[in-house]
Amino acid sequence: MGLNPILRPAGLTLAALLAFAPAQAQQQQQPRAPAAAPAPAPAPKSYLTQFLVPGSHFHGVHGLAFDRDDQLFAGSVVGQSVYKVQVETGEVETRIPGPEGMADDIAFSVDGAMAWTSFLTGIVHARAKPDQPIKQLATGLPGINSLAFTKEGRLFATQVFLGDALWEIDTGPLKADAKPDTPLKAPRKVMEGMGGLNGFEFGPDGLLYGPLWFKGQVVKVDVDKATITVVADGFKVPAAVNFDSNGSLYVVDTALGQVVRVETSSGQKTLVATVKPSIDNLAIDSRNRLFVTNMADNGVYHVDTATGQVRTVVEGKLAVPADIAVFADGDKETLYLPDIFTYRTVDGASGAVNTVLRMQSDMLEYPFGVSVNAKHVVLTSWFTNSVQKIERTTGKPLAMLHDFKAPVDAIEAEDGSLLVLELGTGSLLRVKGADGTDRTAIAKELNAPVAMASAGAGAVYVTELATGAVVRINLATGAKNVIVSGLKAPEGIDVAPDGRLIVAEVGLRRLIAIDPKDGTITPLANNLAIGLPGFQGGPPAYVPTGVAVGKSGAIYVTSDVRNAIYKLTPQF
């Protein structure tokens, strides 16, 4: 289920992702830019580094399934891993790491074979036994999402969001007598255009039961006759279904956070429990205990189907923190965080987390980049090619602009226009108008840009991954001045009160300060848990490491590896 855009399908194909970085044009060495502003504050002698928000397991959690020994397995797309979860203690263990472990959904056959879908890479992975090698049963299926075995061992899978089709997958390579050089049979397309057939399961009658994400229905499918029949409707966004041993069908509605029991003969619905929205999948063990995942909270929960009570098995404060921004109201510093599956704010002093918007239930599209001013927060998503404006104080969504080329960051200028940094074109755009269609390129040939920060009136700083550079761009002329180059994967950037640039040098897992006058580099913190590995064909900065500096001089850095936030407190 996982990465499921609800407002529009993801705009990037894998081919487009491969072409993210423009040609590696040589940076023109122009005269050094002057400092953006005087540096009245003294530089700290050192920083005290602590976690402001603690980490968590998973990186968004999606597919969920019990094996025949009643062991629970959970999958993560962004985390590219399959995990084993102890349902009594909440202990989590990585069983299949990335990149092969990327799992949007997981299924087990009667004889113990395990299969899972790698949504972003379009691969169906499987292994016959835990000690057997992992094999690719199907490739070239972008958006491969849900899957399930029949009692006879046939395997079916669906594409959703990056496609809309039901496939039968060849399981020949899983057989004990399969030869290593046996050709892989192409998947058989059963049907297409269903309306987003998501987390499905085969029922006692041998038919496939599943939700239609875009139609608000639960349907049953005869996979041999390729017929589809509506079982129940009236859901907002049904994400997955599953049967217990008594033949009762349970449905999760991700937008409403509801667990619903459906009578398959009549379509009658009974509300079992209400949890937080962004639930993604469910699984039922041999004792008919029902468990659900929540991608926004890195959570797994046990839902008592008799009482509706909910027990937390494991949960996190954050899902997948990406970029970060800070705004000071007096002495109070508030952080603004695109958490990929949510948009959140964090108290800069206490670390208290407030969830403002959730995927599926609110107007939100997998945010990765962020900036903030007194009135607005601006979010960007390279995954859905969108830029969103939000009212800062209320969290009310104001506008959603589309059709960008992998936007990675955006800043609202004083005149209300937006400065949008596009990874897909290597450009910095000025975007005007309520509908955002008035777009002018200020600068081009940026080499895999990741993040930017204001350089004072009329300029911005931009980090470039491909050249390891930090450049200053004149907004009037588009001229680029190199502040420093040769860094190892610079990503997040902000300006400290003393005028230095604070940059996350992800390739060396450290935070550095750069003097914009002469490019002098000062290390501030080492061995940071940053740099979550990307996927083949994905963008250069998969989950950008965010950096924000408050008026107090405190530095906030996101940890995409640990799902945490660092706070570096200046020591004078």
XYZ file of C-alpha atoms in Angstrom:
572
model
C 0.000 0.000 0.000
C 2.668 2.494 1.098
C 3.378 5.461 -1.119
C -0.123 6.189 -2.309
C -0.769 9.656 -3.781
C -4.459 10.500 -3.377
C -4.637 13.801 -5.198
C -2.767 12.775 -8.324
C -0.515 9.872 -9.295
C 3.200 10.273 -8.804
C 4.494 12.243 -11.761
C 7.880 10.605 -12.058
C 8.599 7.461 -14.007
C 11.684 5.429 -13.196
C 13.161 6.536 -16.503
C 12.699 10.149 -15.498
C 14.299 9.480 -12.145
C 17.359 8.123 -13.910
C 17.725 11.421 -15.730
C 17.450 13.667 -12.665
C 20.938 15.137 -12.637
C 21.650 17.390 -15.622
C 24.888 17.050 -17.549
C 27.819 17.649 -15.278
C 28.609 21.124 -16.515
C 31.696 22.649 -14.980
C 30.946 25.343 -12.438
C 32.141 28.701 -13.661
C 34.599 29.994 -11.113
C 33.465 33.552 -10.606
C 34.695 35.968 -7.966
C 33.737 35.065 -4.446
C 30.423 36.469 -3.330
C 30.452 38.936 -0.481
C 28.858 37.919 2.784
C 25.086 37.991 2.661
C 24.973 40.218 5.721
C 27.258 41.472 8.493
C 27.980 38.929 11.197
C 27.234 40.739 14.458
C 27.001 37.580 16.560
C 30.164 35.789 17.701
C 30.754 32.237 16.544
C 30.188 29.619 19.260
C 33.261 27.805 20.618
C 31.467 24.462 20.280
C 28.048 22.804 20.214
C 26.346 20.355 22.531
C 24.743 17.678 20.326
C 21.651 15.870 21.613
C 18.513 14.249 20.249
C 15.572 16.646 20.461
C 13.170 13.970 19.163
C 14.092 10.290 19.618
C 14.201 7.797 16.773
C 11.924 4.912 15.864
C 11.731 1.677 13.906
C 10.687 1.519 10.248
C 10.599 4.394 7.743
C 6.894 4.355 7.161
C 5.355 0.917 7.691
C 2.955 -0.646 5.192
C 2.457 -4.316 4.345
C 1.756 -6.706 7.190
C 1.485 -10.516 7.203
C 1.775 -13.524 9.506
C 3.739 -16.559 8.445
C 2.499 -20.072 9.227
C 4.306 -19.939 12.612
C 2.308 -16.834 13.590
C 5.342 -14.568 13.299
C 4.448 -11.060 12.139
C 6.363 -9.410 9.301
C 6.065 -5.765 8.244
C 7.362 -3.937 5.186
C 8.664 -0.447 4.457
C 9.060 1.168 1.043
C 11.206 4.153 2.025
C 13.163 2.023 4.497
C 13.575 -0.689 1.833
C 13.324 -3.404 4.473
C 11.229 -6.263 5.778
C 10.981 -6.432 9.563
C 9.949 -9.081 12.063
C 7.764 -7.691 14.852
C 7.141 -9.352 18.221
C 3.478 -8.578 18.829
C 3.692 -8.953 22.606
C 6.834 -6.911 23.301
C 7.066 -4.568 20.306
C 10.589 -5.728 19.547
C 11.526 -5.085 15.915
C 14.227 -6.878 13.946
C 15.313 -6.200 10.370
C 15.057 -9.510 8.508
C 15.580 -8.443 4.886
C 17.543 -5.186 4.449
C 17.650 -2.962 1.408
C 17.627 -2.781 -1.444
C 15.948 -6.169 -1.895
C 13.836 -5.703 1.226
C 11.752 -2.825 -0.154
C 8.225 -4.057 0.616
C 4.875 -2.401 0.116
C 3.051 -5.656 0.811
C 4.002 -9.128 2.030
C 2.362 -12.534 1.532
C 3.050 -16.108 2.631
C 1.984 -19.263 0.821
C 0.608 -22.360 2.541
C 3.942 -24.132 2.118
C 5.923 -21.232 3.633
C 7.112 -19.269 0.596
C 7.342 -15.520 1.145
C 6.772 -12.845 -1.503
C 6.798 -9.063 -1.383
C 6.377 -6.085 -3.705
C 9.007 -3.387 -4.279
C 6.796 -0.451 -5.227
C 9.412 2.010 -6.474
C 11.550 -0.451 -8.421
C 8.664 -2.474 -9.883
C 9.947 -5.861 -8.708
C 8.178 -8.818 -7.102
C 10.683 -10.546 -4.815
C 10.254 -13.970 -3.208
C 12.043 -16.795 -1.481
C 10.918 -20.392 -0.977
C 12.219 -20.674 2.599
C 13.957 -18.318 5.052
C 17.311 -19.952 4.286
C 16.809 -19.887 0.514
C 18.092 -17.157 -1.834
C 15.869 -14.250 -2.797
C 14.594 -14.378 -6.363
C 12.906 -11.889 -8.662
C 9.601 -13.284 -9.902
C 8.645 -10.211 -11.934
C 10.259 -6.945 -13.001
C 9.236 -3.820 -14.875
C 5.994 -3.286 -12.933
C 6.216 0.257 -11.469
C 3.760 0.753 -8.643
C 3.551 -2.967 -7.858
C 1.612 -2.867 -4.652
C -0.488 -5.641 -3.149
C -0.135 -9.386 -3.507
C -1.573 -12.662 -2.181
C -1.252 -16.411 -2.667
C -4.171 -18.721 -3.336
C -4.475 -21.902 -1.273
C -3.020 -23.753 -4.259
C 0.058 -21.522 -4.299
C -0.771 -19.270 -7.263
C 0.443 -15.698 -6.768
C -1.362 -12.521 -7.820
C -0.248 -8.896 -7.548
C -1.599 -5.462 -8.480
C -0.149 -2.215 -9.721
C -1.674 0.836 -8.066
C -0.973 4.589 -8.529
C 1.770 4.037 -11.117
C -0.506 1.655 -12.975
C -3.856 -0.085 -12.493
C -3.678 -3.786 -13.284
C -3.989 -7.241 -11.744
C -1.308 -9.797 -12.669
C -0.694 -13.484 -12.078
C 2.980 -13.993 -11.193
C 4.902 -17.133 -12.133
C 6.059 -19.007 -9.002
C 8.079 -21.611 -10.885
C 11.425 -20.297 -9.557
C 10.226 -21.096 -6.002
C 9.766 -24.807 -6.686
C 12.273 -27.196 -5.154
C 13.281 -28.596 -8.533
C 13.629 -25.200 -10.224
C 16.920 -24.765 -12.066
C 18.890 -21.529 -11.633
C 18.880 -20.868 -15.375
C 15.146 -21.494 -15.824
C 13.735 -18.560 -17.846
C 11.370 -16.293 -15.937
C 7.863 -16.389 -17.368
C 6.269 -13.012 -17.993
C 3.388 -12.090 -15.667
C -0.123 -12.761 -17.015
C -2.353 -9.685 -17.025
C -5.723 -10.693 -15.591
C -7.458 -7.334 -15.909
C -6.822 -3.618 -15.718
C -8.584 -0.338 -15.006
C -10.305 -1.595 -11.858
C -9.902 1.624 -9.857
C -6.895 0.913 -7.638
C -7.235 -2.664 -6.364
C -5.166 -2.413 -3.196
C -4.513 -4.711 -0.209
C -6.413 -7.870 -1.186
C -6.894 -11.402 0.100
C -8.401 -14.626 -1.218
C -11.593 -15.628 0.554
C -12.943 -19.031 1.610
C -14.789 -19.239 -1.727
C -11.531 -18.913 -3.675
C -12.366 -15.440 -4.977
C -10.098 -12.433 -4.567
C -11.519 -9.743 -2.222
C -10.019 -6.277 -2.159
C -10.650 -2.530 -1.924
C -10.864 -0.137 -4.841
C -8.921 2.845 -3.549
C -10.335 5.384 -5.992
C -13.948 4.148 -5.938
C -14.537 3.636 -2.209
C -15.656 0.054 -2.772
C -14.792 -3.473 -1.721
C -15.070 -5.964 -4.569
C -14.563 -9.647 -5.330
C -12.725 -10.862 -8.420
C -12.797 -14.195 -10.203
C -9.169 -14.328 -11.354
C -9.882 -17.014 -13.971
C -12.957 -15.409 -15.508
C -11.651 -11.837 -15.018
C -14.971 -10.673 -13.562
C -15.439 -8.149 -10.795
C -18.429 -7.702 -8.450
C -19.061 -5.009 -5.839
C -19.405 -6.413 -2.304
C -19.743 -3.165 -0.326
C -19.370 0.550 -0.966
C -19.532 3.891 0.822
C -15.940 3.863 2.091
C -13.853 7.013 1.842
C -10.458 5.457 1.010
C -10.422 1.696 1.656
C -6.828 0.474 1.747
C -6.846 -3.251 2.570
C -8.989 -6.238 3.532
C -8.407 -9.550 5.295
C -10.398 -12.587 6.471
C -10.319 -14.245 9.877
C -10.671 -18.018 10.304
C -14.445 -17.662 10.688
C -14.799 -16.097 7.240
C -15.440 -12.573 8.550
C -14.063 -9.849 6.262
C -12.341 -6.811 7.789
C -11.590 -3.582 5.915
C -9.386 -0.626 6.863
C -10.314 2.868 5.679
C -7.096 4.891 5.675
C -8.731 8.317 5.337
C -11.090 7.810 8.280
C -8.883 5.585 10.407
C -11.636 2.981 10.635
C -11.601 -0.796 10.949
C -14.877 -2.150 9.530
C -16.370 -5.642 9.413
C -18.254 -6.448 6.211
C -20.873 -9.136 5.649
C -19.859 -10.449 2.241
C -23.324 -11.737 1.326
C -25.181 -8.483 2.008
C -22.500 -5.790 2.085
C -23.608 -4.735 5.572
C -20.873 -2.826 7.419
C -20.145 -2.713 11.138
C -17.642 -0.280 12.636
C -15.212 -2.235 14.797
C -12.720 0.445 15.874
C -11.441 3.915 15.033
C -7.723 4.669 15.095
C -5.628 7.514 13.692
C -5.822 8.045 9.910
C -3.070 6.838 7.574
C -3.558 3.188 8.513
C -2.273 1.162 5.615
C -2.699 -2.564 6.035
C -3.931 -5.293 8.355
C -3.134 -8.895 9.218
C -4.943 -11.526 11.307
C -3.153 -14.329 13.147
C -4.328 -17.895 13.820
C -6.034 -16.736 17.026
C -8.067 -14.178 15.027
C -6.181 -11.260 16.547
C -6.194 -8.300 14.155
C -3.231 -5.965 13.695
C -2.948 -2.790 11.607
C -0.085 -0.568 10.465
C 0.025 3.229 10.427
C 2.580 4.707 8.019
C 2.404 8.196 9.551
C 3.353 7.009 13.031
C 5.636 4.058 12.234
C 3.083 2.126 14.224
C 1.716 -1.394 14.569
C -1.439 -1.827 16.655
C -3.550 -4.706 17.952
C -7.270 -4.078 17.485
C -9.630 -6.139 19.628
C -12.455 -6.960 17.211
C -14.869 -7.728 20.068
C -14.375 -4.554 22.135
C -12.796 -2.128 19.675
C -9.966 -1.444 22.095
C -6.581 -0.657 20.539
C -3.197 -1.654 21.966
C 0.005 -0.113 20.702
C 2.575 -2.735 19.770
C 5.201 -0.276 18.524
C 5.046 3.398 17.538
C 7.329 6.318 16.702
C 7.287 10.061 17.211
C 8.182 10.654 13.545
C 7.781 8.705 10.305
C 10.548 9.774 7.892
C 11.845 13.300 8.676
C 13.237 15.041 5.608
C 13.951 18.782 5.355
C 13.343 21.130 8.295
C 12.683 24.838 8.891
C 12.451 26.981 12.033
C 10.491 30.097 12.952
C 10.977 32.119 16.143
C 8.063 33.797 17.901
C 9.879 35.739 20.589
C 12.045 33.225 22.415
C 9.949 30.278 21.254
C 11.388 28.352 18.307
C 9.048 26.085 16.379
C 10.252 23.569 13.813
C 8.288 22.835 10.634
C 8.810 19.316 9.411
C 7.875 17.468 6.220
C 7.700 13.943 7.632
C 6.856 12.429 4.200
C 3.645 10.779 5.453
C 2.720 13.804 7.582
C 3.372 17.497 8.051
C 4.335 18.203 11.660
C 5.548 20.939 13.959
C 8.007 20.406 16.794
C 8.708 22.533 19.857
C 12.362 23.538 19.640
C 12.783 23.445 23.419
C 10.862 20.376 24.563
C 10.763 18.302 21.367
C 6.988 17.922 21.657
C 5.588 16.801 18.300
C 2.304 18.057 16.856
C 0.786 16.385 13.791
C -0.882 18.985 11.581
C -1.705 17.085 8.361
C -1.751 13.371 7.511
C -1.503 11.601 4.196
C -4.794 10.255 2.839
C -6.997 12.137 5.330
C -5.771 15.684 4.574
C -4.601 17.756 1.620
C -0.997 16.622 1.609
C 1.294 14.993 -0.967
C 4.351 13.277 0.500
C 6.365 16.392 1.424
C 10.181 16.332 1.365
C 11.212 20.032 1.318
C 10.088 22.951 3.495
C 10.550 26.667 4.155
C 8.731 29.034 6.501
C 8.058 32.740 7.003
C 5.731 34.672 9.283
C 2.626 33.817 7.248
C 3.230 30.643 5.321
C 4.899 27.261 5.209
C 5.876 25.977 1.752
C 6.231 22.234 1.159
C 7.668 20.483 -1.890
C 7.478 16.891 -3.109
C 9.728 15.498 -5.840
C 7.565 12.368 -5.757
C 4.343 14.083 -6.834
C 5.918 17.118 -8.562
C 4.023 19.443 -6.237
C 4.508 22.650 -4.247
C 2.057 23.376 -1.436
C 1.406 26.544 0.554
C 0.052 26.250 4.112
C -1.039 28.912 6.603
C 1.621 28.807 9.275
C -0.393 29.537 12.398
C -3.458 27.393 11.633
C -2.011 24.656 9.436
C -4.726 25.271 6.865
C -3.780 24.174 3.323
C -4.045 27.163 0.990
C -2.794 26.043 -2.417
C -1.379 23.001 -4.189
C 0.591 23.580 -7.393
C 1.559 20.751 -9.740
C 3.454 19.946 -12.914
C 6.931 20.795 -11.676
C 9.969 18.698 -12.551
C 10.942 17.095 -9.254
C 10.846 20.187 -7.006
C 13.137 19.737 -4.009
C 12.812 23.071 -2.207
C 10.862 26.331 -2.415
C 10.979 29.713 -0.690
C 8.318 32.424 -0.692
C 9.832 35.742 -1.735
C 8.853 39.088 -0.225
C 6.628 39.899 -3.215
C 4.655 36.669 -2.724
C 6.211 34.805 -5.633
C 7.771 31.401 -5.070
C 11.382 30.462 -5.727
C 11.246 26.791 -6.688
C 14.330 24.601 -6.988
C 13.825 21.831 -9.576
C 15.984 18.741 -9.510
C 14.485 17.440 -12.736
C 15.671 20.394 -14.818
C 18.516 21.681 -12.643
C 16.805 25.069 -12.524
C 15.743 27.734 -10.075
C 12.308 29.084 -11.038
C 10.318 32.144 -10.053
C 6.655 31.178 -9.889
C 3.902 33.805 -9.869
C 0.137 33.899 -9.934
C -2.546 32.185 -7.884
C -2.438 29.129 -10.128
C 1.362 29.101 -10.304
C 1.471 28.869 -14.093
C 3.656 31.964 -14.580
C 7.091 30.337 -14.319
C 10.432 31.867 -15.272
C 13.844 30.235 -14.988
C 16.204 32.415 -12.947
C 19.159 30.044 -13.172
C 19.865 26.834 -15.076
C 22.473 24.079 -15.233
C 22.491 23.468 -11.495
C 24.100 20.105 -10.826
C 21.670 17.961 -8.820
C 20.435 20.765 -6.526
C 19.072 19.629 -3.165
C 18.283 22.561 -0.876
C 18.506 26.324 -0.600
C 18.500 29.120 1.943
C 18.036 32.857 1.745
C 21.256 34.812 1.210
C 19.642 38.112 2.093
C 17.862 40.449 -0.286
C 18.214 39.345 -3.880
C 20.098 36.048 -3.522
C 19.897 32.448 -2.338
C 22.382 29.753 -1.437
C 21.979 26.344 -3.104
C 23.637 23.008 -2.397
C 24.601 20.843 -5.386
C 25.046 17.143 -4.854
C 26.800 16.314 -8.121
C 29.654 18.812 -7.727
C 29.657 18.965 -3.938
C 29.238 22.716 -4.191
C 27.485 25.489 -2.343
C 26.664 28.328 -4.736
C 25.181 31.794 -4.328
C 22.634 32.743 -7.002
C 21.809 36.352 -7.811
C 18.025 36.427 -8.246
C 18.143 39.411 -10.596
C 20.757 38.127 -13.016
C 20.918 34.375 -12.349
C 24.682 34.648 -11.879
C 26.212 31.821 -9.848
C 29.154 32.287 -7.515
C 30.810 29.226 -6.014
C 31.285 29.536 -2.254
C 32.903 26.111 -1.891
C 33.099 22.923 -3.968
C 34.286 19.360 -3.560
C 32.107 18.545 -0.562
C 30.818 14.997 -0.160
C 27.065 15.130 -0.841
C 26.019 18.464 0.680
C 22.279 18.601 1.344
C 20.504 20.756 3.958
C 21.653 24.347 4.399
C 20.820 27.382 6.534
C 22.468 30.609 7.690
C 23.577 31.035 11.319
C 23.282 34.306 13.272
C 27.065 34.769 12.896
C 26.678 34.705 9.096
C 28.231 31.310 8.484
C 26.501 28.719 6.331
C 25.547 25.548 8.176
C 25.531 22.529 5.849
C 24.871 18.809 6.253
C 27.743 17.059 4.459
C 25.931 13.764 4.201
C 28.715 11.871 2.411
C 30.909 12.293 5.488
C 28.001 12.103 7.959
C 28.906 15.444 9.464
C 27.679 19.000 9.960
C 29.953 21.837 8.884
C 30.072 25.622 9.008
C 31.260 27.535 5.931
C 32.484 31.125 5.945
C 30.768 32.648 2.876
C 33.569 35.223 2.493
C 36.404 32.773 1.840
C 34.907 29.248 1.911
C 36.677 28.238 5.117
C 35.157 25.025 6.504
C 34.761 24.253 10.222
C 33.430 20.837 11.325
C 30.695 21.105 13.963
C 29.511 17.522 14.522
C 30.639 14.110 13.250
C 29.211 10.599 13.005
C 25.633 11.766 12.539
C 22.991 9.190 11.591
C 22.247 10.761 8.205
C 22.231 9.483 4.645
C 19.461 6.917 4.199
C 20.409 4.871 1.106
C 18.348 5.544 -2.009
C 17.011 3.090 -4.550
C 18.261 2.244 -8.010
C 16.869 4.779 -10.463
C 15.867 7.151 -7.683
C 16.833 10.774 -7.060
C 20.352 11.634 -5.850
C 19.098 12.857 -2.466
C 16.455 10.231 -1.684
C 15.404 11.728 1.663
C 17.186 15.073 2.082
C 18.866 15.774 5.407
C 17.387 19.007 6.689
C 19.229 21.809 8.504
C 17.642 24.786 10.274
C 19.241 27.431 12.509
C 17.174 29.352 15.041
C 17.663 32.930 16.172
C 19.102 31.454 19.377
C 21.874 29.918 17.296
C 20.607 26.401 17.970
C 21.005 24.104 14.967
C 18.382 21.482 14.147
C 19.287 18.546 11.897
C 17.032 15.713 10.758
C 18.209 12.118 10.957
C 16.591 10.138 8.150
C 18.447 7.019 9.320
C 17.030 7.063 12.861
C 13.815 9.032 12.231
C 14.990 11.584 14.763
C 15.933 15.260 15.127
C 19.269 16.462 16.462
C 19.625 19.730 18.335
C 23.037 21.375 18.522
C 23.109 23.995 21.287
C 25.848 26.642 20.944
C 28.434 26.859 23.729
C 30.147 30.240 24.092
